[in-house]
Amino acid sequence: MAATIKQRISTFLWFDHQAEEAANYYTSIFPHSSIGKITRYSEESSVHGAPKPGSVMTVGFTLDGVEFGALNGGPHFKFTEAISLVVHCATQAEVDHYWERLGEGGDPRAQQCGWLKDKFGVSWQIVPDALFEVLEDPDPARAQRATAAMMQMKKIDIAALRKAAAG
């Protein structure tokens, strides 16, 4: 039976050999998440240095209702900050949760202005809705103060942003 495509556009991530580990890790962090279909390398697809037959080739997974795919494609390509996954958060508790969980084992030097890099090298933006409220304030001075405060942060602190905006 063929898989049904529920989402026209989805993100597909290339890992060296950690696709299943990453999918399991990510699904443990987000609600409404699950592992879907796992395909394995066959004798035919395991050529030219590809992983051995029977090892995981692709993993389909869902994070908070959004479909993703992951491939164990080998060391040919690496993740870059040019692409990031954005997690919108309503509260500071959500920001704290996603920041701590996704940042576990990641590079602390890659943390700035709500961006972080996880232990697999994937870049994430943990963004509270309040960030847009203060950055888009109709008073340019308030927006400038909030922007200056954000530029000094690693993890976004909503109360500190609002305090900076207020002057």
Tab-separated table of C-alpha atoms in Angstrom:
chain	number	residue	atom	x	y	z
A	1	MET	CA	0.000	0.000	0.000
A	2	ALA	CA	1.472	3.363	-1.018
A	3	ALA	CA	1.944	6.111	1.549
A	4	THR	CA	-0.577	8.935	1.492
A	5	ILE	CA	0.937	12.407	1.225
A	6	LYS	CA	-0.863	14.706	3.648
A	7	GLN	CA	1.329	17.773	3.252
A	8	ARG	CA	2.421	19.098	-0.142
A	9	ILE	CA	5.748	20.542	1.057
A	10	SER	CA	7.822	19.044	3.832
A	11	THR	CA	11.364	19.230	5.150
A	12	PHE	CA	13.827	16.438	4.404
A	13	LEU	CA	17.027	16.264	6.453
A	14	TRP	CA	20.273	14.550	5.381
A	15	PHE	CA	22.202	12.831	8.168
A	16	ASP	CA	25.428	10.874	8.027
A	17	HIS	CA	24.016	7.869	9.939
A	18	GLN	CA	21.818	9.336	12.726
A	19	ALA	CA	18.433	9.743	10.970
A	20	GLU	CA	16.557	7.329	13.228
A	21	GLU	CA	18.256	8.625	16.390
A	22	ALA	CA	17.429	12.224	15.430
A	23	ALA	CA	13.808	11.406	14.572
A	24	ASN	CA	13.366	9.626	17.904
A	25	TYR	CA	14.975	12.551	19.737
A	26	TYR	CA	12.843	15.191	18.028
A	27	THR	CA	9.600	13.257	18.512
A	28	SER	CA	10.362	13.015	22.242
A	29	ILE	CA	10.461	16.827	22.466
A	30	PHE	CA	7.345	17.943	20.581
A	31	PRO	CA	3.714	17.045	21.344
A	32	HIS	CA	1.593	15.339	18.675
A	33	SER	CA	4.686	13.681	17.216
A	34	SER	CA	5.425	10.197	15.964
A	35	ILE	CA	7.735	8.038	13.904
A	36	GLY	CA	6.270	6.934	10.586
A	37	LYS	CA	7.657	4.707	7.891
A	38	ILE	CA	11.246	3.526	8.074
A	39	THR	CA	12.895	2.225	4.904
A	40	ARG	CA	16.103	0.218	4.828
A	41	TYR	CA	18.965	-0.051	2.387
A	42	SER	CA	18.706	-3.043	0.061
A	43	GLU	CA	21.504	-4.869	-1.734
A	44	GLU	CA	20.793	-2.680	-4.779
A	45	SER	CA	20.729	0.653	-2.928
A	46	SER	CA	23.788	-0.172	-0.831
A	47	VAL	CA	26.369	0.530	-3.516
A	48	HIS	CA	29.170	3.064	-3.939
A	49	GLY	CA	29.926	3.390	-0.233
A	50	ALA	CA	26.288	3.515	0.925
A	51	PRO	CA	25.439	1.954	4.283
A	52	LYS	CA	25.180	-1.814	4.444
A	53	PRO	CA	21.991	-3.629	3.421
A	54	GLY	CA	19.383	-3.683	6.184
A	55	SER	CA	20.514	-0.441	7.801
A	56	VAL	CA	18.090	2.499	8.018
A	57	MET	CA	17.893	4.540	4.817
A	58	THR	CA	14.968	6.928	5.510
A	59	VAL	CA	12.700	7.775	8.410
A	60	GLY	CA	9.385	9.561	8.095
A	61	PHE	CA	8.310	11.415	11.209
A	62	THR	CA	5.840	14.022	12.411
A	63	LEU	CA	6.645	16.891	14.778
A	64	ASP	CA	3.604	18.604	16.275
A	65	GLY	CA	1.556	17.579	13.251
A	66	VAL	CA	4.157	18.595	10.627
A	67	GLU	CA	5.699	15.888	8.439
A	68	PHE	CA	9.454	15.512	8.022
A	69	GLY	CA	11.778	13.036	6.401
A	70	ALA	CA	15.330	12.030	7.243
A	71	LEU	CA	17.945	10.179	5.220
A	72	ASN	CA	21.096	8.380	6.265
A	73	GLY	CA	23.064	9.529	3.244
A	74	GLY	CA	26.607	9.491	4.552
A	75	PRO	CA	29.102	12.248	5.299
A	76	HIS	CA	28.826	14.040	1.946
A	77	PHE	CA	26.698	16.985	3.131
A	78	LYS	CA	26.537	18.906	6.396
A	79	PHE	CA	23.880	21.121	7.920
A	80	THR	CA	24.378	24.878	7.767
A	81	GLU	CA	22.773	27.853	9.488
A	82	ALA	CA	21.508	28.960	6.072
A	83	ILE	CA	18.475	26.776	6.817
A	84	SER	CA	16.788	26.654	10.221
A	85	LEU	CA	13.613	25.246	11.712
A	86	VAL	CA	11.523	27.846	13.548
A	87	VAL	CA	9.571	26.925	16.678
A	88	HIS	CA	6.940	29.563	17.521
A	89	CYS	CA	6.252	29.796	21.250
A	90	ALA	CA	3.384	31.463	23.109
A	91	THR	CA	5.055	31.584	26.541
A	92	GLN	CA	8.441	31.807	28.217
A	93	ALA	CA	7.866	28.283	29.555
A	94	GLU	CA	7.640	27.013	25.961
A	95	VAL	CA	10.773	28.960	24.986
A	96	ASP	CA	12.616	27.479	27.967
A	97	HIS	CA	11.437	23.920	27.186
A	98	TYR	CA	12.418	23.917	23.511
A	99	TRP	CA	15.643	25.825	24.129
A	100	GLU	CA	16.806	23.387	26.799
A	101	ARG	CA	15.763	20.216	24.987
A	102	LEU	CA	16.966	21.139	21.508
A	103	GLY	CA	20.131	22.729	22.859
A	104	GLU	CA	21.179	19.584	24.802
A	105	GLY	CA	24.541	18.522	23.408
A	106	GLY	CA	24.580	21.287	20.814
A	107	ASP	CA	27.280	23.872	20.250
A	108	PRO	CA	26.860	26.733	22.770
A	109	ARG	CA	28.913	28.984	20.467
A	110	ALA	CA	26.108	28.660	17.888
A	111	GLN	CA	23.528	30.215	20.227
A	112	GLN	CA	22.517	33.787	19.465
A	113	CYS	CA	19.289	35.815	19.271
A	114	GLY	CA	17.046	32.774	19.732
A	115	TRP	CA	19.049	30.560	17.336
A	116	LEU	CA	20.734	27.341	18.413
A	117	LYS	CA	22.351	24.353	16.798
A	118	ASP	CA	21.349	20.928	18.165
A	119	LYS	CA	23.579	17.907	18.748
A	120	PHE	CA	23.026	16.760	15.157
A	121	GLY	CA	24.044	20.127	13.708
A	122	VAL	CA	20.492	21.230	12.767
A	123	SER	CA	19.806	24.951	13.337
A	124	TRP	CA	16.641	25.964	15.178
A	125	GLN	CA	15.069	29.303	16.019
A	126	ILE	CA	13.102	29.320	19.272
A	127	VAL	CA	10.903	32.375	18.832
A	128	PRO	CA	8.314	33.728	21.266
A	129	ASP	CA	5.329	35.523	19.727
A	130	ALA	CA	6.191	38.442	22.027
A	131	LEU	CA	9.381	39.007	20.045
A	132	PHE	CA	7.365	40.245	17.072
A	133	GLU	CA	5.199	42.422	19.314
A	134	VAL	CA	8.217	44.377	20.577
A	135	LEU	CA	10.233	44.407	17.348
A	136	GLU	CA	7.227	45.680	15.384
A	137	ASP	CA	6.215	48.275	17.978
A	138	PRO	CA	4.872	51.387	16.199
A	139	ASP	CA	7.150	53.496	18.416
A	140	PRO	CA	10.579	53.255	16.716
A	141	ALA	CA	12.454	53.971	19.959
A	142	ARG	CA	10.717	51.063	21.735
A	143	ALA	CA	11.453	48.739	18.811
A	144	GLN	CA	15.110	49.851	18.719
A	145	ARG	CA	15.557	49.210	22.456
A	146	ALA	CA	13.979	45.760	22.115
A	147	THR	CA	16.199	44.954	19.127
A	148	ALA	CA	19.321	46.025	21.022
A	149	ALA	CA	18.302	43.811	23.952
A	150	MET	CA	17.605	40.833	21.676
A	151	MET	CA	21.039	41.169	20.062
A	152	GLN	CA	22.627	40.575	23.484
A	153	MET	CA	20.609	37.419	24.196
A	154	LYS	CA	21.203	33.787	23.463
A	155	LYS	CA	17.813	32.419	24.542
A	156	ILE	CA	15.053	35.009	24.139
A	157	ASP	CA	13.790	36.347	27.465
A	158	ILE	CA	10.300	37.827	27.013
A	159	ALA	CA	10.292	39.847	30.256
A	160	ALA	CA	13.700	41.361	29.465
A	161	LEU	CA	12.542	42.275	25.937
A	162	ARG	CA	9.443	44.020	27.272
A	163	LYS	CA	11.486	45.817	29.939
A	164	ALA	CA	13.982	47.007	27.321
A	165	ALA	CA	11.174	48.211	25.047
A	166	ALA	CA	9.623	50.167	27.915
A	167	GLY	CA	12.950	51.896	28.533
